[in-house]
mmCIF file of C-alpha atoms in Angstrom:
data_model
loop_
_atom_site.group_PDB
_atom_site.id
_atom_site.type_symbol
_atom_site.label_atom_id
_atom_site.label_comp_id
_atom_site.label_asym_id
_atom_site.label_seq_id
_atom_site.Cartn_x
_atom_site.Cartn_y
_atom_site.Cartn_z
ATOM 1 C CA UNK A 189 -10.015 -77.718 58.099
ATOM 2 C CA UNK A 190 -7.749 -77.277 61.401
ATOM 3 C CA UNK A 191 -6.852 -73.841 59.958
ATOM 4 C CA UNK A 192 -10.334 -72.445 59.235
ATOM 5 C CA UNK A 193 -11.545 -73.736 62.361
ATOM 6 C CA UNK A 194 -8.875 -72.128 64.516
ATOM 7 C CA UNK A 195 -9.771 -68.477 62.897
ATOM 8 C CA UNK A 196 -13.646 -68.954 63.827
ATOM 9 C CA UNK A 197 -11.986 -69.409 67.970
ATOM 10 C CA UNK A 198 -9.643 -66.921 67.231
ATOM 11 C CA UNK A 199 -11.809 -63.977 68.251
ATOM 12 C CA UNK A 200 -12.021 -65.228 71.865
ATOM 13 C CA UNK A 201 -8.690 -66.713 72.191
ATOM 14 C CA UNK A 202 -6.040 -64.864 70.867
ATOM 15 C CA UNK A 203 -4.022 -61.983 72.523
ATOM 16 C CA UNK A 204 -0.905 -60.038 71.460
ATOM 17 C CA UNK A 205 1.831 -61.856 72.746
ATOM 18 C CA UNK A 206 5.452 -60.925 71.123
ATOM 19 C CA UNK A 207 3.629 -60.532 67.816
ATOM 20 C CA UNK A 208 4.447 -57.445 65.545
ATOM 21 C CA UNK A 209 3.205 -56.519 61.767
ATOM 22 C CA UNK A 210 5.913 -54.391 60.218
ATOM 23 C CA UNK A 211 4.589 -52.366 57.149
ATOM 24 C CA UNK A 212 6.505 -51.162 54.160
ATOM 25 C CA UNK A 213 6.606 -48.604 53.403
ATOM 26 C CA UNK A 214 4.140 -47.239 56.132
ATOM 27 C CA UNK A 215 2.637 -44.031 54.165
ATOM 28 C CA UNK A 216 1.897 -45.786 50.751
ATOM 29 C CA UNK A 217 0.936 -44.089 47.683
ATOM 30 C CA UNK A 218 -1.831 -45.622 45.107
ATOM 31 C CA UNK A 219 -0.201 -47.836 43.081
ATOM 32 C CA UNK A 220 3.003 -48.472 44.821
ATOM 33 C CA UNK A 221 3.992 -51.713 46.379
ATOM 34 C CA UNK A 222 3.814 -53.130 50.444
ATOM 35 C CA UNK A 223 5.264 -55.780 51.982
ATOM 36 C CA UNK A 224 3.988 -57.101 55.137
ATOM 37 C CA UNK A 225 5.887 -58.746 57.815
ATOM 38 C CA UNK A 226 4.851 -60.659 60.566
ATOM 39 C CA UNK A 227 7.622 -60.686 63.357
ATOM 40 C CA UNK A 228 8.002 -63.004 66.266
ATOM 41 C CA UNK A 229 11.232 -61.025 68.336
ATOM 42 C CA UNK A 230 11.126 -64.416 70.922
ATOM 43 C CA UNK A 231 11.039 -66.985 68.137
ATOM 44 C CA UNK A 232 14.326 -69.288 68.097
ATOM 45 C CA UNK A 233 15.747 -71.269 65.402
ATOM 46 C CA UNK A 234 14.973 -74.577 67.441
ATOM 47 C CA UNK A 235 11.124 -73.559 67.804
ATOM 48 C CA UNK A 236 8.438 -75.265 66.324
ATOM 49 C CA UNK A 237 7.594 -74.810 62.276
ATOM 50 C CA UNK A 238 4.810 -71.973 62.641
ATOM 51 C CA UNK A 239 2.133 -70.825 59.978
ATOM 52 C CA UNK A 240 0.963 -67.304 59.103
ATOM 53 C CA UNK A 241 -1.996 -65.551 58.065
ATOM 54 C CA UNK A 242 -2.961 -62.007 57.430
ATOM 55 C CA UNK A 243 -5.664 -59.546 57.525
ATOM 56 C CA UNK A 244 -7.401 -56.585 56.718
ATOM 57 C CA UNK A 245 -10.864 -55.603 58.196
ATOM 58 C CA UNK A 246 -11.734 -59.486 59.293
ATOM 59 C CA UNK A 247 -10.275 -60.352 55.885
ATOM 60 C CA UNK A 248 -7.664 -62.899 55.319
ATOM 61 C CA UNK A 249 -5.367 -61.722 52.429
ATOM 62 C CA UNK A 250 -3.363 -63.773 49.914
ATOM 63 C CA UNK A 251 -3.052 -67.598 49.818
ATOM 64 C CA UNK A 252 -4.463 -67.659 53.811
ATOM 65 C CA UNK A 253 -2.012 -69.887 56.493
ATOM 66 C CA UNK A 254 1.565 -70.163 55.211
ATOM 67 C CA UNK A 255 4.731 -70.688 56.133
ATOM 68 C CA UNK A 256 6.056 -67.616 55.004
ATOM 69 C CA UNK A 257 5.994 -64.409 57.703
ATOM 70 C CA UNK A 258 5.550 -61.933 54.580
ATOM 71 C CA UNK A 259 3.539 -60.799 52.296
ATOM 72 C CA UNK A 260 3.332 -59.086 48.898
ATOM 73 C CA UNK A 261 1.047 -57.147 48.048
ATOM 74 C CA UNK A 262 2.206 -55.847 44.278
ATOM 75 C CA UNK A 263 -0.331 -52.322 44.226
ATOM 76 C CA UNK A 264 -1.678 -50.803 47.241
ATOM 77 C CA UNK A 265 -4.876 -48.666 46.250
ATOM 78 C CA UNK A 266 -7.117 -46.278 48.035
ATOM 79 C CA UNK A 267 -9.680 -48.444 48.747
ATOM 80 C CA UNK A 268 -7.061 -50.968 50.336
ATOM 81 C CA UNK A 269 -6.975 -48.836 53.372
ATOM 82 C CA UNK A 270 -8.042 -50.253 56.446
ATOM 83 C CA UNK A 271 -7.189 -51.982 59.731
ATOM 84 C CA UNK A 272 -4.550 -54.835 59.368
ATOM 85 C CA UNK A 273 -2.824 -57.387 61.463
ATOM 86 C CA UNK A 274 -1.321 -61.242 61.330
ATOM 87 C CA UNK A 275 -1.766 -63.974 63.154
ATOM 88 C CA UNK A 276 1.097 -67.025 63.858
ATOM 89 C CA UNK A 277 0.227 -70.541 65.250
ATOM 90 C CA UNK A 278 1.172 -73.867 65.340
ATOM 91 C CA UNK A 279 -0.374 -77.142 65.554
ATOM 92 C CA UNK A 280 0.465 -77.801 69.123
ATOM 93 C CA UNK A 281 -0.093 -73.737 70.692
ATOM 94 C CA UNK A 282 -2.602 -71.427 70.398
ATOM 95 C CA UNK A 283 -2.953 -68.790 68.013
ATOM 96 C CA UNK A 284 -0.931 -65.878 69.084
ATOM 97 C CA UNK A 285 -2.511 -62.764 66.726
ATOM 98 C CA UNK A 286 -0.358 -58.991 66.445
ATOM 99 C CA UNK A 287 -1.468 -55.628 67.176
ATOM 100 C CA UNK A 288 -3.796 -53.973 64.583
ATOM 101 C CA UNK A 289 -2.523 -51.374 62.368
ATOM 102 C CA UNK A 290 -3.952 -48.999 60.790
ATOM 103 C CA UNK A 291 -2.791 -48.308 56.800
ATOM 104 C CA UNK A 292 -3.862 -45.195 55.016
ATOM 105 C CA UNK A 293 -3.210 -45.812 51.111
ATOM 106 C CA UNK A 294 -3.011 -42.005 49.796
ATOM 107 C CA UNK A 295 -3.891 -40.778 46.276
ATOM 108 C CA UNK A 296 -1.915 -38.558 44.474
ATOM 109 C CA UNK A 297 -3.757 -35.823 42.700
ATOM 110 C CA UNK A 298 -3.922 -35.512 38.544
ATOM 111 C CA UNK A 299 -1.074 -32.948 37.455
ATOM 112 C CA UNK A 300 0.246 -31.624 34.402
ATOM 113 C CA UNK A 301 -2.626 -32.910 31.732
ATOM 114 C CA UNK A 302 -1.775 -32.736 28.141
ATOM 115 C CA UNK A 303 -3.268 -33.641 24.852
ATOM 116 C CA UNK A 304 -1.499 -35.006 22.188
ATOM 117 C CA UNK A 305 -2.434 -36.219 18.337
ATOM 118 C CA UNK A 306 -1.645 -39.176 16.032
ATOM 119 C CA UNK A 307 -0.669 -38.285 13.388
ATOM 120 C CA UNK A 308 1.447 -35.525 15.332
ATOM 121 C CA UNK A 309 0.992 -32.051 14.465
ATOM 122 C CA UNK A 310 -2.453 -31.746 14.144
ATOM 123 C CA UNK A 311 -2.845 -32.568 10.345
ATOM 124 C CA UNK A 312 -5.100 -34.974 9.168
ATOM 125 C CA UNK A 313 -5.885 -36.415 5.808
ATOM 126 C CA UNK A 314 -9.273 -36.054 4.946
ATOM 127 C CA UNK A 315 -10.565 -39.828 5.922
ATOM 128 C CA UNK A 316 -7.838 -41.003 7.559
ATOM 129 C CA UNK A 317 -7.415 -42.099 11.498
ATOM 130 C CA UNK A 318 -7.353 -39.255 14.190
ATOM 131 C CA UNK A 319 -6.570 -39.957 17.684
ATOM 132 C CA UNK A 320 -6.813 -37.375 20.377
ATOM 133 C CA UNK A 321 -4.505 -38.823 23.887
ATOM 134 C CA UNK A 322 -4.882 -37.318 26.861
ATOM 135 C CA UNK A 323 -2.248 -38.027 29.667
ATOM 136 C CA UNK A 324 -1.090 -37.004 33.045
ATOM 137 C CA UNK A 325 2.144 -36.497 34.182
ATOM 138 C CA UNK A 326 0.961 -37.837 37.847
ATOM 139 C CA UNK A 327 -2.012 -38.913 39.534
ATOM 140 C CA UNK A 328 -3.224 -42.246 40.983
ATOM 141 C CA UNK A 329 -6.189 -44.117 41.426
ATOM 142 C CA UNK A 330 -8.827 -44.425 38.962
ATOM 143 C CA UNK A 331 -8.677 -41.214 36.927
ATOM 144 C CA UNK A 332 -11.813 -39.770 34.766
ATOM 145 C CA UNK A 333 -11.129 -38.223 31.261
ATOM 146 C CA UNK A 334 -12.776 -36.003 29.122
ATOM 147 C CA UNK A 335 -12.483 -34.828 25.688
ATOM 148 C CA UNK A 336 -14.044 -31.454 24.570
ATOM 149 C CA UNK A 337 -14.126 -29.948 20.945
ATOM 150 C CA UNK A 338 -14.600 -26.183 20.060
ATOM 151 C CA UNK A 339 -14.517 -23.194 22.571
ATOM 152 C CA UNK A 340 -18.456 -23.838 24.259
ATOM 153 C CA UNK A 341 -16.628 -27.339 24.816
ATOM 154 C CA UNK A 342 -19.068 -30.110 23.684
ATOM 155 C CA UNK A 343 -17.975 -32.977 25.350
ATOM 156 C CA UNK A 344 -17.294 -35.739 22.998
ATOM 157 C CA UNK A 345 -16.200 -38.572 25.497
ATOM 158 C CA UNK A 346 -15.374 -39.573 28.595
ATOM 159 C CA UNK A 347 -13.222 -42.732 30.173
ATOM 160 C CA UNK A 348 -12.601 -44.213 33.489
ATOM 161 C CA UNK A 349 -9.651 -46.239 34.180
ATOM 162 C CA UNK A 350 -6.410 -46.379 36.213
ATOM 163 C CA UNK A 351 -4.073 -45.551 33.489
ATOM 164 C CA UNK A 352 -1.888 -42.187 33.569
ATOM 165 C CA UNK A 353 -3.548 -41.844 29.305
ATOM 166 C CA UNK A 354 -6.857 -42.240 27.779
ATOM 167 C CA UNK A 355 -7.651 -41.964 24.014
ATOM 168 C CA UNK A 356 -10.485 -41.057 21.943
ATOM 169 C CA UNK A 357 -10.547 -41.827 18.453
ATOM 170 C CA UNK A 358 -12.345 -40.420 14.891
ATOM 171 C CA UNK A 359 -12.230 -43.358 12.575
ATOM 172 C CA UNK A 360 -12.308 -40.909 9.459
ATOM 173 C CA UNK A 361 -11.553 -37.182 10.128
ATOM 174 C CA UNK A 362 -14.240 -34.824 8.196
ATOM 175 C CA UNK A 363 -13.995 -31.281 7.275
ATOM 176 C CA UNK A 364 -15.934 -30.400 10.224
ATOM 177 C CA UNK A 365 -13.413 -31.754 12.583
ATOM 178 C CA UNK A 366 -11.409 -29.290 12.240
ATOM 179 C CA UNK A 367 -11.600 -27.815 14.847
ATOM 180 C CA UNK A 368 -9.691 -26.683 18.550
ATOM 181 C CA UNK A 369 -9.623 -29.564 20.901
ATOM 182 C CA UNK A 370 -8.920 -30.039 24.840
ATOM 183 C CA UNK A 371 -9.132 -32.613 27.452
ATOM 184 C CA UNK A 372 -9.751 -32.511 31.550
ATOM 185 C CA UNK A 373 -8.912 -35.616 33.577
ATOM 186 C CA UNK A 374 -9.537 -35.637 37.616
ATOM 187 C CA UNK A 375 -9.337 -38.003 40.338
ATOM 188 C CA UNK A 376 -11.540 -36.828 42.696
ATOM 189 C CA UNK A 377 -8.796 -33.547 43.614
ATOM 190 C CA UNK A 378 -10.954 -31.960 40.617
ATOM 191 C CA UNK A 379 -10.176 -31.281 37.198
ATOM 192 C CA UNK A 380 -7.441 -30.078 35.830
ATOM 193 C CA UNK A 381 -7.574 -29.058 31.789
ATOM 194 C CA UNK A 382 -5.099 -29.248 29.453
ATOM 195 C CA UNK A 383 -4.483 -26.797 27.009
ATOM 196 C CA UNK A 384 -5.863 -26.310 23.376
ATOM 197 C CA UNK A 385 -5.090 -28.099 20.361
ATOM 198 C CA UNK A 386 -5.964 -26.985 16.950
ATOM 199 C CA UNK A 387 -6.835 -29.935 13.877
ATOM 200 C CA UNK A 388 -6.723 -29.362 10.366
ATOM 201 C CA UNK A 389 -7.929 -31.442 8.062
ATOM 202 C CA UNK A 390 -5.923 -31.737 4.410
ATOM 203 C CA UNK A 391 -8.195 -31.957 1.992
ATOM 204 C CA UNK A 392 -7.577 -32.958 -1.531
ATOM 205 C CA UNK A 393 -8.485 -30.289 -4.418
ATOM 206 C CA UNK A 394 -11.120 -31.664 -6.465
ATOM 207 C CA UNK A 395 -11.437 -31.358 -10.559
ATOM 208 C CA UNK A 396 -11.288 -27.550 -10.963
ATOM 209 C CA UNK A 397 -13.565 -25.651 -13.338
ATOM 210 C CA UNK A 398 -11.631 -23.506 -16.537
ATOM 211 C CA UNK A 399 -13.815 -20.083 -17.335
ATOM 212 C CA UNK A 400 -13.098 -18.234 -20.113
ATOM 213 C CA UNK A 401 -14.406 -14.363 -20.127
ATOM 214 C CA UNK A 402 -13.392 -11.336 -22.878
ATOM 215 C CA UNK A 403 -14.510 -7.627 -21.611
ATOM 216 C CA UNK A 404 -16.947 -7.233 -24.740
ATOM 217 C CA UNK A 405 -19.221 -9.138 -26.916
ATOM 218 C CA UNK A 406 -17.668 -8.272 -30.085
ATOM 219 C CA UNK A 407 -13.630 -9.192 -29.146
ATOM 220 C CA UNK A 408 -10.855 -7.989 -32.037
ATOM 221 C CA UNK A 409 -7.264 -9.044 -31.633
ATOM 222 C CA UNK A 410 -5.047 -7.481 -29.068
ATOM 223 C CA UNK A 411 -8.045 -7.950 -26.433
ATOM 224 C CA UNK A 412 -7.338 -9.888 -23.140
ATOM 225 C CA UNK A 413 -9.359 -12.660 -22.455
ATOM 226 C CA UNK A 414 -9.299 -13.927 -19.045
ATOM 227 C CA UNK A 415 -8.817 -17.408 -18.280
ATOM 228 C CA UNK A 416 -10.096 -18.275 -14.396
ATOM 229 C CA UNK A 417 -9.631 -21.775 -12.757
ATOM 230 C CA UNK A 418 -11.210 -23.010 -9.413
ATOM 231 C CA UNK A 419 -11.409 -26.218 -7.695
ATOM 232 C CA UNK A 420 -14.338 -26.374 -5.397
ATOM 233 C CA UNK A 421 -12.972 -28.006 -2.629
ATOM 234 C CA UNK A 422 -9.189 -28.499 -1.283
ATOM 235 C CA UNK A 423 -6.965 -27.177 1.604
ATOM 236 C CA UNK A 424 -5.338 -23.753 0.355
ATOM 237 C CA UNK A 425 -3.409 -22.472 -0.464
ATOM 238 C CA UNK A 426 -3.951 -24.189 -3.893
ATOM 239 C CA UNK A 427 -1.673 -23.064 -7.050
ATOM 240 C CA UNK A 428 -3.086 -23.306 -10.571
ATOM 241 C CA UNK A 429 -1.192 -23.973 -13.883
ATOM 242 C CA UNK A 430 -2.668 -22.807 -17.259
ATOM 243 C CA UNK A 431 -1.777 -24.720 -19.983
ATOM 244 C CA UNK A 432 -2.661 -24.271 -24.180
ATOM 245 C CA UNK A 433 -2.203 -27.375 -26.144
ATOM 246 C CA UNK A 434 -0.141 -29.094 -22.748
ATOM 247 C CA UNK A 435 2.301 -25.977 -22.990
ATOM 248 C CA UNK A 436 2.656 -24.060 -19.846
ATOM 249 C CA UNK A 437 1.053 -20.369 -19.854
ATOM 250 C CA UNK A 438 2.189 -19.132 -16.527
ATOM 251 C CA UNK A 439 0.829 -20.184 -13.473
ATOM 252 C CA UNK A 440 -0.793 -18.093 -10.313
ATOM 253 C CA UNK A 441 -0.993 -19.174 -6.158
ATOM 254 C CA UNK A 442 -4.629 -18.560 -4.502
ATOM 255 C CA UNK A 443 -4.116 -18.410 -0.590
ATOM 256 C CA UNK A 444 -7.968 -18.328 -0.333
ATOM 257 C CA UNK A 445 -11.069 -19.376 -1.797
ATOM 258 C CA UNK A 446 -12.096 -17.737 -5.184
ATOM 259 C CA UNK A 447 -9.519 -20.051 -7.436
ATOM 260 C CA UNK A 448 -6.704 -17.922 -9.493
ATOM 261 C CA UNK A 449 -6.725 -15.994 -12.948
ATOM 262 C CA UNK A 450 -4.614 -15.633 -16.368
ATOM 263 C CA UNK A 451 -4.696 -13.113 -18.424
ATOM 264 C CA UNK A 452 -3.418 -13.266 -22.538
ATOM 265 C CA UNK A 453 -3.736 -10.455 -25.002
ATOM 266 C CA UNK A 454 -6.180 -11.825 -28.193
ATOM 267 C CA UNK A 455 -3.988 -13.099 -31.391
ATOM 268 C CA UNK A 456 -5.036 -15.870 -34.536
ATOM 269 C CA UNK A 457 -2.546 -18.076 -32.693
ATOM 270 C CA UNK A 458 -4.368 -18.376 -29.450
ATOM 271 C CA UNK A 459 -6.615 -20.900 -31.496
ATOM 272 C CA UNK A 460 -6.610 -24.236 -29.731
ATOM 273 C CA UNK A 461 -7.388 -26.146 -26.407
ATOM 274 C CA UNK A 462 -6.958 -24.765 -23.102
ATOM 275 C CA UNK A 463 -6.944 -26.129 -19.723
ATOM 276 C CA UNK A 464 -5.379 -25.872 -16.008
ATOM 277 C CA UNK A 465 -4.885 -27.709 -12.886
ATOM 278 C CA UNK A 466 -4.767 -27.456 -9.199
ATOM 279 C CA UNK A 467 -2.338 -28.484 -6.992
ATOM 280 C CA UNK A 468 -2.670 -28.008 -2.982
ATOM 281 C CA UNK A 469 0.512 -30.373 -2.205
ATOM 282 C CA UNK A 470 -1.910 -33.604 -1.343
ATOM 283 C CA UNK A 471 -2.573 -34.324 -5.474
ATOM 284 C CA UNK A 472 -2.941 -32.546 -8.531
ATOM 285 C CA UNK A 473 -6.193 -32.634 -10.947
ATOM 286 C CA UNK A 474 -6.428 -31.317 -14.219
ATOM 287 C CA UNK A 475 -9.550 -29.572 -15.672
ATOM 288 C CA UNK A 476 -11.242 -30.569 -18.857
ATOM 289 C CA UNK A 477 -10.346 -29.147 -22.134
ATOM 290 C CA UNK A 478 -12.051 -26.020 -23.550
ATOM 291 C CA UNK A 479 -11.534 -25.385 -27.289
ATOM 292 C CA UNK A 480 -10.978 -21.804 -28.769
ATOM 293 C CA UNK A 481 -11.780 -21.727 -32.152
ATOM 294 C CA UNK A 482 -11.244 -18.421 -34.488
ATOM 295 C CA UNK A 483 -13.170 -17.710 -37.401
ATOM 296 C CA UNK A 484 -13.379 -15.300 -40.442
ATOM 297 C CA UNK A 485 -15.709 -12.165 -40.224
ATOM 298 C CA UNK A 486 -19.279 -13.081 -39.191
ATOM 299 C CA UNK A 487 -22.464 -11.942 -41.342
ATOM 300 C CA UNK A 488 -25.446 -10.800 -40.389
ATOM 301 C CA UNK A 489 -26.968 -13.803 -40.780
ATOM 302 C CA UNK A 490 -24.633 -14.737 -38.403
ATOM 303 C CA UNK A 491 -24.606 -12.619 -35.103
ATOM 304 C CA UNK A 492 -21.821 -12.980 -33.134
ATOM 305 C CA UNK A 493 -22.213 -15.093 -29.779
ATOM 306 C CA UNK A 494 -21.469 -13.558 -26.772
ATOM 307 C CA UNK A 495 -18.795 -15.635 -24.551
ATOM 308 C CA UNK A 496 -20.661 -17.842 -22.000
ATOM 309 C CA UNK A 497 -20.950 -17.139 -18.720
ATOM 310 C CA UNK A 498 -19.734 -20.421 -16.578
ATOM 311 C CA UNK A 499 -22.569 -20.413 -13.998
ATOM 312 C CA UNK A 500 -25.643 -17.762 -15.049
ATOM 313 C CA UNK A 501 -26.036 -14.695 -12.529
ATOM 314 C CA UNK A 502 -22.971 -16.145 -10.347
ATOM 315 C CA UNK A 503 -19.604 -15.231 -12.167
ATOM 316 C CA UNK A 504 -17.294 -13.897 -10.209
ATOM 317 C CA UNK A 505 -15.456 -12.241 -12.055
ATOM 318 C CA UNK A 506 -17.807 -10.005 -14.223
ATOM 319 C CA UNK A 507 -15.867 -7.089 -13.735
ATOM 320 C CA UNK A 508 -17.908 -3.703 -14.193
ATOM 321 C CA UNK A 509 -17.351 -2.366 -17.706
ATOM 322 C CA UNK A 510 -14.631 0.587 -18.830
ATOM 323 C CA UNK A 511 -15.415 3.543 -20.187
ATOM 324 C CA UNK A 512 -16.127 2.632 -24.502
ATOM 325 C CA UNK A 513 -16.220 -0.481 -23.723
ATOM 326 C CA UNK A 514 -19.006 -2.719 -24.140
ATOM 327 C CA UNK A 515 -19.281 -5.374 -20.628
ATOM 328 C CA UNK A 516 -21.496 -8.447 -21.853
ATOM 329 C CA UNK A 517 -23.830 -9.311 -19.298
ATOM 330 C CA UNK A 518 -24.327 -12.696 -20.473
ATOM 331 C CA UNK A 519 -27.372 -14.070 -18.279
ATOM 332 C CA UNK A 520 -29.711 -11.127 -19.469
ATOM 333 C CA UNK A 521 -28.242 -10.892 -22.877
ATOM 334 C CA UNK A 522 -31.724 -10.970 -25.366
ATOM 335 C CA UNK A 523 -29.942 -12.290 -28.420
ATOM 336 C CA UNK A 524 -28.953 -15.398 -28.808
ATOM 337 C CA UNK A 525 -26.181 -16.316 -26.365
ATOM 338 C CA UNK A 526 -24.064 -19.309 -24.580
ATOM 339 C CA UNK A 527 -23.829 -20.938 -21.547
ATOM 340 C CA UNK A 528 -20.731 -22.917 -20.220
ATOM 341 C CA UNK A 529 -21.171 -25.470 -17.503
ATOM 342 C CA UNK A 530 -18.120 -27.181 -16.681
ATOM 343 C CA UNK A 531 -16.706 -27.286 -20.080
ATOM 344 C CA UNK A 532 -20.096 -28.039 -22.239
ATOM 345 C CA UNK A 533 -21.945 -24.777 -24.111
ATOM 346 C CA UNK A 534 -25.202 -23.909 -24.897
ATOM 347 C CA UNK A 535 -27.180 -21.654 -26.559
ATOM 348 C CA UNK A 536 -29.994 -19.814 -24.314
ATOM 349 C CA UNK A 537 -32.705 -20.479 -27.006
ATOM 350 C CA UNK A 538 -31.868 -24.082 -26.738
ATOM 351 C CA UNK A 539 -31.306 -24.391 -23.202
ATOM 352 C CA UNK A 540 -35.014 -25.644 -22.844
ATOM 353 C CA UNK A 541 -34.168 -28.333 -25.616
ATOM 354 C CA UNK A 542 -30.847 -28.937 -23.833
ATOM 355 C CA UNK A 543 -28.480 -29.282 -27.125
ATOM 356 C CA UNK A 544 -25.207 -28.727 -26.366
ATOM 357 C CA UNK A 545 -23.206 -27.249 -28.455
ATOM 358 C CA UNK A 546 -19.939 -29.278 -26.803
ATOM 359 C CA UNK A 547 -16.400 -27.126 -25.739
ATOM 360 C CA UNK A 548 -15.901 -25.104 -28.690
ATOM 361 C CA UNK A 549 -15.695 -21.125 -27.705
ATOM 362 C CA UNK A 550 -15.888 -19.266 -31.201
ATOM 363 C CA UNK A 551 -14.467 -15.663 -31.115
ATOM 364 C CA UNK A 552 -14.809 -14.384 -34.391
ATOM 365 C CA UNK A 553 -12.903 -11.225 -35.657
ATOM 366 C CA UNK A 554 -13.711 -8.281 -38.444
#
């Protein structure tokens, strides 16, 4: 109680009289350290036991009255500046108070900002964590960041907080976040950008597709049927494997979108199963089996059946016909024809009636 009610008479009774504040370091930066000190030059060893107090702006700091003539103060910050001074007194004198001084915290501006990834490198599994951290090499104070995606830089988040880095996470990276990424961060100096970081998302290949196409309706031995596989989704560059009856045909590397192609020349041996796979490094998937059946000459009770077109009016690969050569155009073909979707056949006059005719290809020869 003695102690609070000397500060209220303070005000009118206490002059500078051989009291000095000693701060250190004078010039502080945000977030550095000052210790103040409250010196008596005339005290002697054999005066009285006296208490100390500081302040700032009519503010007592720290525990209040102690017997200690220092104190800590761990982080200085900009709002900490201000007009300080201490104050010494025992029971038996009067309060004897030190000059004001006058403490100007200063801020260091945000340099050098940078944005970094986890996982490093910019690759991302499709689905997996991504974490975009943005950090400064200096600055003080409380410092604003900002992350922005794509070149018209849609801002995706921002953070306040006195910390030299600031992340912002995507849970599950998409094939849309691939994208270029940046961040700003200021502290009132204004912003300063970092530069541009690409993503790519890694995305599995899924179950590709096997197509099977000869360059006439009517195929003899010694034509080449082409055998095309694509996976519809997965990172390229993707490389394909064709396989008949599990034994390796050759293999071919797409860089780009449009899946890869194998050509064999016609013979009675190429009777069997056929199939391929992707592989884009994250996984491999194999396609379904097609079966390639040859049969003896066909009567004309028996019209041959044109090879099926995988997806009607969308092959890729309908190449335009030689000269003698007869190009089926298999989704405006009026006889009776087949269509292949992912490995199951059907006849066009059945289509409505939607009876398959399963994944046997039948190539029949004179």
């Amino acid at each position: 109680m003695l102690p609070r009610l000397l500060l209220l008479i303070c005000a009118p009774l206490c002059e500078p009289a051989g009291l000095l504040l000693i701060v250190s370091p004078s010039h502080p930066t945000e977030g550095s350290p000052v210790t103040l000190t409250c010196k008596m030059p005339s005290l002697r060893s054999s005066d009285a036991q006296f208490q100390f107090c500081f302040f700032r702006d009519a503010r007592a700091l720290g525990p209040g009255w102690s017997s200690s003539p220092k104190l800590q103060i761990a982080n200085m910050w900009k709002e900490d500046s201000g007009s300080y001074w201490c104050e010494a007194q025992t029971i038996a004198s009067k309060v004897l108070r030190s000059w004001r001084s006058q403490i100007n915290v200063h801020r260091v501006p945000v340099a050098d900002v940078s944005l970094e990834t986890q996982p490093p490198g910019g690759q991302v599994m499709e689905g997996d964590r991504l974490v975009l951290i943005c950090s400064v090499a200096m600055g003080t104070g409380n410092i604003t960041f900002l992350w922005y995606k794509g070149a018209i830089g849609l801002n995706l988040q921002t953070k306040t907080q006195r910390s030299l880095t600031a992340e912002y996470e995507i849970p599950a990276a998409r094939e849309n976040d691939a994208e270029q990424y940046y961040c700003v961060a200021e502290n009132g100096y204004g912003p300063r950008p970092s530069g541009l970081v690409s993503i790519t998302v890694r995305i599995p290949v899924s179950r590709p597709i096997l197509m099977l196409k000869a360059p006439r309706a009517q195929a003899v031995v010694g034509d080449v049927l082409k055998l095309h596989c694509e996976a519809l989704r997965g990172s390229h560059p993707i490389l394909y494997w064709f396989y008949h009856e599990d034994v390796i045909l050759g293999s071919s590397s797409a860089p780009s979108g449009g899946g890869a192609s194998f050509n064999i020349s016609l013979t009675a041996e190429h009777s069997g199963n056929y199939s391929c796979e992707a592989n884009n490094g994250l996984g491999a998937q194999r396609s379904e089996e097609v079966t390639l059946n040859f049969t003896g000459r066909r009567s004309t009770r028996d019209p041959l059946r044109s090879l099926p077109s995988p997806v009607p009016q969308e092959f890729p690969y309908l190449n335009s016909p030689t000269p003698g050569q007869l190009q089926p155009t298999y989704e405006n073909e009026p006889r009776e024809q087949s269509v292949a979707v992912h490995g199951r056949q059907q006849h066009s006059s059945e289509q409505k009636a939607q009876k398959p005719w399963g994944h046997i290809w039948r190539i029949r020869f004179p």
